[in-house]
Amino acid sequence: MVEGPSGAGLDSLTVSAIDGHPFSPFGFTGDRWALPDVRMLSPILPSKVVAIGKNYADHIKEMGGDAPESPLIFIKPSTTVIGEGDAIRLPPSSSMVHFEGELAAVIGRPARNVTREAALDFVLGYACANDVTARDQQRADVQFTRAKSYDSFCPLGPWIETVLDPADLRIVTRVNGEVKQDGRTSQMIHDLPAQIAFISEIMTLLPGDVILTGTPAGVGPIVAGDTVTVEIEGIGTLSNPVAAGGKQ
Ligand code: MG
């Protein structure tokens, strides 16, 4: 658990080890470190990442096409997930990889046929995410699986914020410090409760599963050497370098 005074700089935050897991009441082991002294891993290893496409009107405009009547969902495999500071690896098979800054919701307890009204009770908390996409392959394939599924294509973090109202948060994506996306979660076409209700009618959402809620306008390319940051009001900033991929 990361703790510190509200509005404090990152250097003054501390990380405390918990005994047990975050999905039920837990205690602390007493071990504590300054945030700059630890390497942040992805805050969760989900069984699946369910992502929403075409969920902001301005983004639909820049991509072309119409707003979907129901949430348009696709799956990113769990092996796409990386944490704060980990490198996004560009696959040699793509010549156009895009960033997509998004609010991520982490599910806290099994959710099946959840109503819109009850939906947020099933959320453990929120994180910043980047729905990295091989745009050329997405266009070539029509469907999304290959383009969205490369290892490292789901940066998630820097942590899970558990006390937050997701309805109207500013979300800003920067590449090398330059603002590329600047939207608000209130601009979603299908809001998070609607997404959870829709998805949980199709599949059971398990504790730790992640929903990527869609990206605002301003998506664009990243190349090796870039650094992408996704900053969400009330959560923090997720920062990832971009590196050439190829054989590891
Ligand atoms: Mg997306």
Short mmCIF file of C-alpha atoms and ligand atoms in Angstrom, two decimals:
data_model
loop_
_atom_site.label_atom_id
_atom_site.label_comp_id
_atom_site.label_asym_id
_atom_site.label_seq_id
_atom_site.Cartn_x
_atom_site.Cartn_y
_atom_site.Cartn_z
CA MET A 1 0.00 0.00 0.00
CA VAL A 2 1.30 3.47 -0.93
CA GLU A 3 0.65 6.17 1.67
CA GLY A 4 1.39 9.82 2.21
CA PRO A 5 -0.15 13.21 2.88
CA SER A 6 -2.66 14.36 0.28
CA GLY A 7 -1.00 16.37 -2.49
CA ALA A 8 2.49 15.41 -1.33
CA GLY A 9 5.33 14.86 -3.78
CA LEU A 10 6.18 11.30 -4.80
CA ASP A 11 9.43 11.39 -2.80
CA SER A 12 7.52 11.74 0.46
CA LEU A 13 5.26 8.72 -0.16
CA THR A 14 5.96 5.40 1.52
CA VAL A 15 5.17 1.81 0.55
CA SER A 16 3.95 -0.57 3.29
CA ALA A 17 3.82 -4.35 2.89
CA ILE A 18 0.43 -5.93 3.62
CA ASP A 19 -0.21 -9.42 4.94
CA GLY A 20 -2.75 -11.15 2.73
CA HIS A 21 -4.17 -9.70 -0.46
CA PRO A 22 -6.06 -6.50 -1.27
CA PHE A 23 -9.42 -8.18 -2.01
CA SER A 24 -10.36 -8.61 1.65
CA PRO A 25 -9.52 -6.87 4.92
CA PHE A 26 -5.77 -6.97 5.50
CA GLY A 27 -3.12 -5.92 8.02
CA PHE A 28 0.45 -4.70 7.66
CA THR A 29 3.70 -6.60 8.17
CA GLY A 30 5.47 -3.51 9.49
CA ASP A 31 7.91 -3.40 6.53
CA ARG A 32 8.06 0.06 4.98
CA TRP A 33 10.09 1.73 2.23
CA ALA A 34 10.34 5.17 0.65
CA LEU A 35 8.65 5.13 -2.77
CA PRO A 36 11.82 6.16 -4.69
CA ASP A 37 13.59 3.09 -3.25
CA VAL A 38 11.20 0.50 -4.68
CA ARG A 39 10.52 -0.72 -8.20
CA MET A 40 6.80 -0.56 -8.90
CA LEU A 41 5.44 -3.69 -10.56
CA SER A 42 2.04 -3.80 -12.21
CA PRO A 43 -0.36 -3.45 -9.27
CA ILE A 44 -2.38 -6.46 -10.41
CA LEU A 45 -2.00 -9.57 -12.58
CA PRO A 46 -5.47 -9.93 -14.11
CA SER A 47 -7.02 -13.10 -15.49
CA LYS A 48 -8.23 -10.91 -18.36
CA VAL A 49 -8.26 -7.33 -19.53
CA VAL A 50 -11.54 -6.29 -21.14
CA ALA A 51 -11.24 -3.11 -23.17
CA ILE A 52 -13.84 -0.78 -24.64
CA GLY A 53 -13.37 0.59 -28.16
CA LYS A 54 -14.84 3.78 -29.64
CA ASN A 55 -16.10 5.19 -26.35
CA TYR A 56 -15.31 8.91 -26.74
CA ALA A 57 -17.03 10.87 -29.53
CA ASP A 58 -13.95 12.92 -30.44
CA HIS A 59 -11.84 9.78 -30.75
CA ILE A 60 -14.45 8.17 -33.03
CA LYS A 61 -14.28 11.30 -35.18
CA GLU A 62 -10.50 11.02 -35.57
CA MET A 63 -10.71 7.28 -36.33
CA GLY A 64 -13.77 7.41 -38.59
CA GLY A 65 -16.97 5.39 -38.19
CA ASP A 66 -19.98 5.71 -35.93
CA ALA A 67 -20.53 5.48 -32.19
CA PRO A 68 -21.51 1.91 -31.22
CA GLU A 69 -24.99 1.51 -29.74
CA SER A 70 -23.70 -0.97 -27.14
CA PRO A 71 -20.20 -0.95 -25.64
CA LEU A 72 -17.75 -2.38 -28.20
CA ILE A 73 -15.55 -4.79 -26.26
CA PHE A 74 -12.37 -6.73 -26.96
CA ILE A 75 -9.89 -8.70 -24.86
CA LYS A 76 -6.22 -8.00 -24.23
CA PRO A 77 -4.39 -11.07 -22.88
CA SER A 78 -2.98 -10.89 -19.34
CA THR A 79 0.53 -11.17 -20.82
CA THR A 80 0.22 -7.62 -22.20
CA VAL A 81 0.34 -6.13 -18.69
CA ILE A 82 3.47 -4.28 -17.52
CA GLY A 83 4.02 -1.83 -14.67
CA GLU A 84 5.32 1.66 -14.03
CA GLY A 85 8.66 2.27 -15.74
CA ASP A 86 8.63 -0.97 -17.75
CA ALA A 87 9.37 -0.65 -21.47
CA ILE A 88 6.73 -0.85 -24.18
CA ARG A 89 8.37 -3.12 -26.79
CA LEU A 90 7.60 -2.27 -30.40
CA PRO A 91 7.03 -5.40 -32.50
CA PRO A 92 9.15 -5.46 -35.69
CA SER A 93 6.03 -6.60 -37.61
CA SER A 94 4.31 -3.21 -37.11
CA SER A 95 5.34 0.15 -38.50
CA MET A 96 2.64 2.14 -36.66
CA VAL A 97 2.20 1.64 -32.91
CA HIS A 98 -0.10 4.10 -31.12
CA PHE A 99 -0.59 5.06 -27.47
CA GLU A 100 -4.12 5.25 -25.99
CA GLY A 101 -4.34 6.74 -22.48
CA GLU A 102 -7.26 5.22 -20.53
CA LEU A 103 -8.82 4.97 -17.09
CA ALA A 104 -8.57 1.38 -15.85
CA ALA A 105 -11.01 -0.12 -13.34
CA VAL A 106 -9.86 -3.11 -11.27
CA ILE A 107 -12.59 -5.54 -10.25
CA GLY A 108 -12.70 -6.42 -6.54
CA ARG A 109 -15.10 -9.35 -6.32
CA PRO A 110 -16.74 -11.80 -8.74
CA ALA A 111 -19.23 -9.97 -10.94
CA ARG A 112 -21.89 -11.78 -12.98
CA ASN A 113 -25.09 -10.17 -14.29
CA VAL A 114 -24.44 -7.04 -12.27
CA THR A 115 -26.90 -4.17 -12.58
CA ARG A 116 -25.80 -0.73 -13.59
CA GLU A 117 -26.86 0.58 -10.17
CA ALA A 118 -24.71 -1.94 -8.26
CA ALA A 119 -21.79 -1.96 -10.70
CA LEU A 120 -19.33 0.28 -8.87
CA ASP A 121 -19.66 -1.84 -5.70
CA PHE A 122 -17.72 -4.51 -7.60
CA VAL A 123 -14.73 -2.23 -8.29
CA LEU A 124 -11.67 -2.43 -6.05
CA GLY A 125 -10.14 0.75 -7.46
CA TYR A 126 -8.68 2.63 -10.40
CA ALA A 127 -5.37 2.94 -12.24
CA CYS A 128 -3.90 4.64 -15.27
CA ALA A 129 -3.50 2.47 -18.36
CA ASN A 130 -2.21 2.62 -21.90
CA ASP A 131 -4.06 0.52 -24.50
CA VAL A 132 -1.06 0.26 -26.83
CA THR A 133 -2.17 -0.65 -30.35
CA ALA A 134 -0.46 -1.69 -33.59
CA ARG A 135 -2.72 0.58 -35.64
CA ASP A 136 -1.61 -0.73 -39.03
CA GLN A 137 -2.49 -4.29 -37.99
CA GLN A 138 -5.80 -3.25 -36.44
CA ARG A 139 -6.78 -1.70 -39.78
CA ALA A 140 -5.48 -4.64 -41.82
CA ASP A 141 -7.17 -7.32 -39.70
CA VAL A 142 -10.52 -5.54 -39.17
CA GLN A 143 -10.78 -7.20 -35.73
CA PHE A 144 -8.47 -6.24 -32.89
CA THR A 145 -6.75 -9.31 -31.44
CA ARG A 146 -3.31 -9.17 -33.06
CA ALA A 147 -3.02 -5.39 -32.86
CA LYS A 148 -3.82 -5.20 -29.15
CA SER A 149 -2.11 -8.32 -27.83
CA TYR A 150 1.66 -7.95 -28.03
CA ASP A 151 3.53 -8.48 -24.76
CA SER A 152 3.96 -5.10 -23.00
CA PHE A 153 0.94 -3.52 -24.77
CA CYS A 154 -0.92 -2.81 -21.50
CA PRO A 155 1.06 -0.57 -19.15
CA LEU A 156 -0.94 -0.37 -15.89
CA GLY A 157 -0.32 1.61 -12.70
CA PRO A 158 1.41 3.20 -10.96
CA TRP A 159 -0.91 1.78 -8.28
CA ILE A 160 -4.62 1.16 -7.61
CA GLU A 161 -6.45 4.13 -6.09
CA THR A 162 -9.30 2.72 -4.01
CA VAL A 163 -11.07 5.91 -2.94
CA LEU A 164 -12.18 7.71 -6.08
CA ASP A 165 -15.30 8.64 -8.05
CA PRO A 166 -14.54 7.74 -11.69
CA ALA A 167 -17.36 9.82 -13.22
CA ASP A 168 -15.48 13.00 -14.18
CA LEU A 169 -11.68 12.75 -14.04
CA ARG A 170 -9.21 14.60 -16.23
CA ILE A 171 -7.01 12.27 -18.27
CA VAL A 172 -3.88 13.60 -19.96
CA THR A 173 -1.45 11.63 -22.12
CA ARG A 174 1.98 13.05 -22.95
CA VAL A 175 4.73 11.84 -25.26
CA ASN A 176 8.16 13.19 -24.25
CA GLY A 177 6.36 15.76 -22.10
CA GLU A 178 4.16 17.08 -24.92
CA VAL A 179 0.39 16.88 -24.31
CA LYS A 180 -1.29 14.61 -26.89
CA GLN A 181 -4.61 13.73 -25.20
CA ASP A 182 -6.51 15.88 -22.72
CA GLY A 183 -10.01 14.58 -21.99
CA ARG A 184 -12.41 13.87 -19.15
CA THR A 185 -13.98 10.55 -18.22
CA SER A 186 -17.37 12.30 -18.22
CA GLN A 187 -17.07 12.36 -22.04
CA MET A 188 -17.46 8.57 -22.29
CA ILE A 189 -20.37 7.41 -24.44
CA HIS A 190 -20.93 4.33 -22.23
CA ASP A 191 -19.91 5.09 -18.64
CA LEU A 192 -18.22 2.58 -16.33
CA PRO A 193 -21.42 1.28 -14.65
CA ALA A 194 -22.89 0.62 -18.11
CA GLN A 195 -19.68 -1.15 -19.16
CA ILE A 196 -19.64 -3.43 -16.10
CA ALA A 197 -23.33 -4.28 -16.53
CA PHE A 198 -22.79 -5.07 -20.22
CA ILE A 199 -19.60 -7.13 -19.78
CA SER A 200 -20.82 -9.09 -16.73
CA GLU A 201 -23.83 -10.28 -18.70
CA ILE A 202 -21.39 -11.94 -21.11
CA MET A 203 -18.59 -13.18 -18.84
CA THR A 204 -17.85 -13.43 -15.13
CA LEU A 205 -15.44 -10.73 -14.05
CA LEU A 206 -13.00 -12.07 -11.46
CA PRO A 207 -11.16 -10.20 -8.70
CA GLY A 208 -8.19 -8.47 -10.33
CA ASP A 209 -9.70 -8.35 -13.79
CA VAL A 210 -9.19 -5.01 -15.48
CA ILE A 211 -11.54 -2.94 -17.62
CA LEU A 212 -9.99 -0.36 -19.94
CA THR A 213 -12.68 2.25 -20.38
CA GLY A 214 -11.76 3.75 -23.77
CA THR A 215 -9.51 6.54 -24.97
CA PRO A 216 -10.18 10.23 -25.65
CA ALA A 217 -9.13 11.97 -28.87
CA GLY A 218 -5.49 12.61 -29.71
CA VAL A 219 -4.04 9.11 -30.19
CA GLY A 220 -0.84 8.96 -32.17
CA PRO A 221 2.40 7.11 -32.87
CA ILE A 222 5.24 6.24 -30.53
CA VAL A 223 8.75 5.28 -31.56
CA ALA A 224 11.76 3.79 -29.79
CA GLY A 225 13.27 6.30 -27.39
CA ASP A 226 9.97 8.00 -26.55
CA THR A 227 8.47 8.14 -23.06
CA VAL A 228 4.68 7.99 -22.71
CA THR A 229 2.91 9.19 -19.58
CA VAL A 230 -0.76 8.82 -18.69
CA GLU A 231 -1.86 11.11 -15.87
CA ILE A 232 -5.32 10.79 -14.32
CA GLU A 233 -6.70 13.20 -11.77
CA GLY A 234 -6.91 11.60 -8.34
CA ILE A 235 -4.72 8.62 -9.27
CA GLY A 236 -1.25 9.70 -10.40
CA THR A 237 1.02 9.29 -13.41
CA LEU A 238 2.02 6.12 -15.27
CA SER A 239 5.24 6.52 -17.22
CA ASN A 240 6.76 4.03 -19.68
CA PRO A 241 9.71 4.22 -22.06
CA VAL A 242 9.34 2.85 -25.59
CA ALA A 243 11.95 0.42 -26.90
CA ALA A 244 12.55 -1.49 -30.10
CA GLY A 245 11.25 -5.02 -29.79
CA GLY A 246 12.49 -8.10 -31.52
CA LYS A 247 13.90 -11.20 -29.91
CA GLN A 248 14.30 -10.85 -26.13
MG MG B 1 -8.42 1.72 -26.33
#
